[in-house]
mmCIF file of C-alpha atoms in Angstrom:
data_model
loop_
_atom_site.group_PDB
_atom_site.id
_atom_site.type_symbol
_atom_site.label_atom_id
_atom_site.label_comp_id
_atom_site.label_asym_id
_atom_site.label_seq_id
_atom_site.Cartn_x
_atom_site.Cartn_y
_atom_site.Cartn_z
ATOM 1 C CA MET T 1 16.317 -17.137 -1.010
ATOM 2 C CA SER T 2 17.487 -14.593 1.554
ATOM 3 C CA PHE T 3 15.299 -13.732 4.539
ATOM 4 C CA PHE T 4 14.863 -10.180 3.198
ATOM 5 C CA GLU T 5 13.262 -11.523 0.002
ATOM 6 C CA ASN T 6 10.234 -12.065 2.249
ATOM 7 C CA THR T 7 9.596 -8.317 2.140
ATOM 8 C CA ARG T 8 8.621 -8.770 -1.516
ATOM 9 C CA LYS T 9 6.529 -11.939 -1.225
ATOM 10 C CA PRO T 10 6.479 -13.561 2.230
ATOM 11 C CA VAL T 11 6.619 -17.372 2.166
ATOM 12 C CA GLY T 12 6.941 -20.092 4.803
ATOM 13 C CA LEU T 13 8.171 -19.529 8.334
ATOM 14 C CA GLY T 14 10.512 -16.713 7.301
ATOM 15 C CA GLY T 15 7.530 -14.990 5.671
ATOM 16 C CA LYS T 16 5.443 -15.326 8.832
ATOM 17 C CA ILE T 17 8.238 -13.749 10.867
ATOM 18 C CA MET T 18 8.626 -10.983 8.269
ATOM 19 C CA VAL T 19 4.944 -9.969 8.191
ATOM 20 C CA ALA T 20 4.910 -9.774 11.988
ATOM 21 C CA MET T 21 8.056 -7.598 11.840
ATOM 22 C CA MET T 22 6.512 -5.402 9.129
ATOM 23 C CA ASN T 23 3.392 -4.790 11.226
ATOM 24 C CA LEU T 24 5.653 -3.313 13.916
ATOM 25 C CA GLY T 25 8.473 -1.828 11.853
ATOM 26 C CA HIS T 26 6.279 0.038 9.378
ATOM 27 C CA SER T 27 4.003 1.540 12.051
ATOM 28 C CA PRO T 28 5.714 4.971 12.338
ATOM 29 C CA VAL T 29 5.700 5.688 8.580
ATOM 30 C CA ALA T 30 2.138 4.354 8.224
ATOM 31 C CA ARG T 31 0.796 6.527 11.032
ATOM 32 C CA TRP T 32 2.523 9.558 9.504
ATOM 33 C CA GLY T 33 1.158 8.806 6.029
ATOM 34 C CA LEU T 34 -2.400 8.280 7.228
ATOM 35 C CA ARG T 35 -2.494 11.907 8.399
ATOM 36 C CA PHE T 36 -2.759 12.872 4.712
ATOM 37 C CA LEU T 37 -5.820 10.687 4.054
ATOM 38 C CA GLU T 38 -9.253 12.081 4.824
ATOM 39 C CA LEU T 39 -12.015 9.485 5.114
ATOM 40 C CA THR T 40 -15.711 9.731 5.896
ATOM 41 C CA PRO T 41 -16.947 7.400 8.678
ATOM 42 C CA ASP T 42 -18.651 5.149 6.091
ATOM 43 C CA ALA T 43 -15.829 5.108 3.518
ATOM 44 C CA LYS T 44 -14.991 2.074 1.374
ATOM 45 C CA VAL T 45 -11.222 1.567 1.333
ATOM 46 C CA LEU T 46 -8.864 -0.868 -0.391
ATOM 47 C CA ASP T 47 -5.377 -1.585 0.977
ATOM 48 C CA CYS T 48 -3.175 -2.919 -1.842
ATOM 49 C CA GLY T 49 -0.285 -5.144 -0.783
ATOM 50 C CA CYS T 50 -1.834 -5.356 2.667
ATOM 51 C CA GLY T 51 1.041 -7.381 4.197
ATOM 52 C CA GLY T 52 0.365 -8.291 7.819
ATOM 53 C CA GLY T 53 -2.925 -6.387 8.043
ATOM 54 C CA ALA T 54 -1.901 -3.682 10.546
ATOM 55 C CA ASN T 55 -2.910 -0.888 8.183
ATOM 56 C CA ILE T 56 -6.268 -2.508 7.451
ATOM 57 C CA LYS T 57 -6.862 -2.309 11.217
ATOM 58 C CA ARG T 58 -5.893 1.389 11.253
ATOM 59 C CA LEU T 59 -8.168 2.109 8.287
ATOM 60 C CA LEU T 60 -11.091 0.335 9.973
ATOM 61 C CA LYS T 61 -10.639 2.699 12.930
ATOM 62 C CA LYS T 62 -10.583 5.718 10.612
ATOM 63 C CA CYS T 63 -13.917 4.714 9.035
ATOM 64 C CA PRO T 64 -15.874 3.026 11.856
ATOM 65 C CA GLU T 65 -18.997 2.538 9.721
ATOM 66 C CA GLY T 66 -17.105 1.737 6.539
ATOM 67 C CA ILE T 67 -15.692 -1.289 4.724
ATOM 68 C CA VAL T 68 -11.998 -2.060 4.257
ATOM 69 C CA LYS T 69 -10.772 -4.671 1.803
ATOM 70 C CA GLY T 70 -7.215 -5.916 1.465
ATOM 71 C CA ILE T 71 -5.390 -7.624 -1.398
ATOM 72 C CA ASP T 72 -1.961 -9.271 -1.398
ATOM 73 C CA TYR T 73 -0.363 -11.872 -3.632
ATOM 74 C CA SER T 74 1.285 -13.683 -0.707
ATOM 75 C CA PRO T 75 -0.836 -16.390 0.985
ATOM 76 C CA VAL T 76 1.197 -15.824 4.186
ATOM 77 C CA SER T 77 0.243 -12.116 4.173
ATOM 78 C CA VAL T 78 -3.418 -12.893 3.502
ATOM 79 C CA GLU T 79 -3.502 -15.384 6.370
ATOM 80 C CA LYS T 80 -1.893 -12.907 8.794
ATOM 81 C CA SER T 81 -4.143 -10.026 7.675
ATOM 82 C CA LYS T 82 -7.224 -12.180 8.233
ATOM 83 C CA LYS T 83 -6.050 -13.128 11.716
ATOM 84 C CA VAL T 84 -5.280 -9.526 12.712
ATOM 85 C CA ASN T 85 -8.706 -8.370 11.479
ATOM 86 C CA GLU T 86 -10.848 -11.419 12.289
ATOM 87 C CA THR T 87 -13.403 -9.411 14.309
ATOM 88 C CA ALA T 88 -14.057 -6.961 11.454
ATOM 89 C CA ILE T 89 -14.242 -9.872 8.991
ATOM 90 C CA ALA T 90 -16.855 -11.579 11.216
ATOM 91 C CA GLU T 91 -18.820 -8.308 11.305
ATOM 92 C CA GLY T 92 -18.786 -8.122 7.492
ATOM 93 C CA ARG T 93 -16.690 -4.935 7.463
ATOM 94 C CA CYS T 94 -13.490 -6.463 6.111
ATOM 95 C CA THR T 95 -12.408 -8.872 3.371
ATOM 96 C CA VAL T 96 -8.862 -9.968 2.540
ATOM 97 C CA LEU T 97 -8.168 -11.593 -0.818
ATOM 98 C CA GLN T 98 -5.161 -13.127 -2.517
ATOM 99 C CA GLY T 99 -4.435 -11.538 -5.878
ATOM 100 C CA SER T 100 -2.408 -9.112 -7.970
ATOM 101 C CA VAL T 101 -2.886 -5.353 -8.028
ATOM 102 C CA ALA T 102 -2.318 -5.510 -11.796
ATOM 103 C CA ASP T 103 -5.593 -7.408 -12.343
ATOM 104 C CA MET T 104 -8.131 -7.005 -9.536
ATOM 105 C CA ILE T 105 -11.564 -8.601 -9.341
ATOM 106 C CA PHE T 106 -13.182 -5.523 -7.786
ATOM 107 C CA ALA T 107 -15.896 -3.547 -9.562
ATOM 108 C CA GLY T 108 -15.010 -0.215 -11.131
ATOM 109 C CA ASP T 109 -15.773 3.098 -9.386
ATOM 110 C CA TRP T 110 -16.348 1.374 -6.012
ATOM 111 C CA PHE T 111 -13.723 2.556 -3.509
ATOM 112 C CA ASP T 112 -13.499 5.990 -1.908
ATOM 113 C CA ALA T 113 -9.798 5.493 -1.223
ATOM 114 C CA VAL T 114 -6.984 3.087 -2.064
ATOM 115 C CA THR T 115 -3.819 2.818 0.025
ATOM 116 C CA ALA T 116 -0.402 1.328 -0.730
ATOM 117 C CA PHE T 117 2.061 1.139 2.177
ATOM 118 C CA GLU T 118 5.633 0.003 1.472
ATOM 119 C CA THR T 119 4.498 -1.964 -1.568
ATOM 120 C CA VAL T 120 4.791 -0.084 -4.887
ATOM 121 C CA TYR T 121 8.499 -1.029 -4.944
ATOM 122 C CA PHE T 122 7.414 -4.563 -5.873
ATOM 123 C CA TRP T 123 4.558 -3.949 -8.313
ATOM 124 C CA PRO T 124 5.670 -5.664 -11.537
ATOM 125 C CA ASP T 125 4.073 -3.286 -14.056
ATOM 126 C CA LEU T 126 3.607 0.005 -12.231
ATOM 127 C CA PRO T 127 1.682 1.847 -15.010
ATOM 128 C CA GLN T 128 -0.771 -1.076 -15.318
ATOM 129 C CA CYS T 129 -1.197 -1.284 -11.524
ATOM 130 C CA PHE T 130 -1.931 2.441 -11.333
ATOM 131 C CA ARG T 131 -4.501 2.074 -14.134
ATOM 132 C CA GLU T 132 -6.185 -0.726 -12.152
ATOM 133 C CA VAL T 133 -6.233 1.387 -8.979
ATOM 134 C CA TYR T 134 -7.715 4.253 -11.006
ATOM 135 C CA ARG T 135 -10.409 1.920 -12.382
ATOM 136 C CA VAL T 136 -11.619 0.709 -8.964
ATOM 137 C CA LEU T 137 -11.667 4.209 -7.405
ATOM 138 C CA LYS T 138 -14.823 6.307 -7.470
ATOM 139 C CA PRO T 139 -14.584 9.655 -9.278
ATOM 140 C CA GLY T 140 -13.096 12.011 -6.691
ATOM 141 C CA GLY T 141 -11.506 9.075 -4.845
ATOM 142 C CA THR T 142 -8.011 9.233 -3.369
ATOM 143 C CA LEU T 143 -4.902 7.069 -3.727
ATOM 144 C CA LEU T 144 -2.389 7.230 -0.874
ATOM 145 C CA ILE T 145 1.129 5.866 -1.429
ATOM 146 C CA CYS T 146 3.409 5.683 1.590
ATOM 147 C CA ASN T 147 7.083 4.626 1.318
ATOM 148 C CA GLU T 148 9.926 4.574 3.828
ATOM 149 C CA SER T 149 12.416 5.048 0.967
ATOM 150 C CA ASN T 150 12.169 8.035 -1.362
ATOM 151 C CA GLY T 151 15.054 7.240 -3.727
ATOM 152 C CA ASP T 152 17.213 10.103 -2.447
ATOM 153 C CA THR T 153 19.530 8.320 0.011
ATOM 154 C CA ASP T 154 22.504 5.957 -0.310
ATOM 155 C CA LYS T 155 20.687 3.356 1.813
ATOM 156 C CA ASP T 156 18.237 2.788 -1.038
ATOM 157 C CA LYS T 157 20.915 1.095 -3.170
ATOM 158 C CA LYS T 158 21.681 -1.289 -0.321
ATOM 159 C CA TRP T 159 18.062 -2.456 -0.183
ATOM 160 C CA THR T 160 17.689 -2.910 -3.937
ATOM 161 C CA LYS T 161 20.817 -5.109 -3.881
ATOM 162 C CA ILE T 162 19.522 -7.270 -0.997
ATOM 163 C CA ILE T 163 15.947 -7.619 -2.293
ATOM 164 C CA GLY T 164 15.423 -8.866 -5.841
ATOM 165 C CA ASP T 165 12.956 -7.088 -8.160
ATOM 166 C CA MET T 166 12.731 -4.086 -5.830
ATOM 167 C CA THR T 167 12.567 -0.636 -7.426
ATOM 168 C CA ILE T 168 12.720 2.489 -5.273
ATOM 169 C CA TYR T 169 11.031 5.325 -7.145
ATOM 170 C CA LYS T 170 11.657 9.025 -6.752
ATOM 171 C CA ASP T 171 8.632 11.277 -6.255
ATOM 172 C CA ALA T 172 8.859 12.696 -9.793
ATOM 173 C CA GLU T 173 8.714 9.206 -11.322
ATOM 174 C CA LEU T 174 5.664 8.231 -9.294
ATOM 175 C CA LYS T 175 3.964 11.538 -10.148
ATOM 176 C CA LYS T 176 4.566 10.953 -13.860
ATOM 177 C CA TYR T 177 3.145 7.397 -13.775
ATOM 178 C CA LEU T 178 0.134 8.541 -11.743
ATOM 179 C CA GLU T 179 -0.688 11.355 -14.160
ATOM 180 C CA GLN T 180 -0.306 8.991 -17.108
ATOM 181 C CA ALA T 181 -2.881 6.703 -15.458
ATOM 182 C CA GLY T 182 -5.320 9.634 -15.207
ATOM 183 C CA PHE T 183 -4.741 10.893 -11.657
ATOM 184 C CA HIS T 184 -4.634 14.628 -10.963
ATOM 185 C CA ASP T 185 -3.742 16.992 -8.112
ATOM 186 C CA VAL T 186 -0.781 14.790 -7.133
ATOM 187 C CA GLN T 187 0.592 16.004 -3.790
ATOM 188 C CA ILE T 188 4.013 15.035 -2.416
ATOM 189 C CA HIS T 189 4.898 14.968 1.284
ATOM 190 C CA LYS T 190 8.353 14.171 2.670
ATOM 191 C CA LYS T 191 9.821 13.590 6.104
ATOM 192 C CA LYS T 192 13.437 12.381 6.459
ATOM 193 C CA SER T 193 13.714 9.524 3.910
ATOM 194 C CA TRP T 194 9.944 8.972 3.958
ATOM 195 C CA LEU T 195 7.671 9.743 1.030
ATOM 196 C CA CYS T 196 3.898 10.056 0.974
ATOM 197 C CA ILE T 197 1.912 10.818 -2.164
ATOM 198 C CA THR T 198 -1.778 11.540 -2.493
ATOM 199 C CA ALA T 199 -3.518 11.628 -5.873
ATOM 200 C CA TRP T 200 -7.143 12.044 -6.939
ATOM 201 C CA LYS T 201 -9.272 10.454 -9.633
#
């Protein structure tokens, strides 16, 4: 397995290095994307594919009286996310669980917002995952997708060759899948090769 496979599902020492790198490397695109997400101070938020937990920390700051949960199918990511957010976990404001976005244990209509940073590339059944996200969101809730790759540059092919089972979607594809899952008012934001999508239940 190549080191870059750890972007999909971090394992072992290479995975630990990768999640630490992702927390730093993905910061600029995450900060940009979060500008498009409005949260009340007491919001309940779910970060899907939470990686190294840096975005959970940012979300906790955005909703200082709220609750942020994270889910990731990599034990290495879950461990790192818990470490990065141990204070909020101790305060009962944060939970990080291992699991798949395609079949989540969360109750329906519970979250005000769901976020997905640099992760939808690896979701195995995108329509099913979007249906699950739709299920756990409250009516009027928001999904925020934030990707560094928008499918419009030559560099995208390089990454899909290096990383197995990675699919870089164009905005129109994501919009179609979101609307099929029931989302409406899908808004697309772009900056350089970056792509941010917001959609409402």
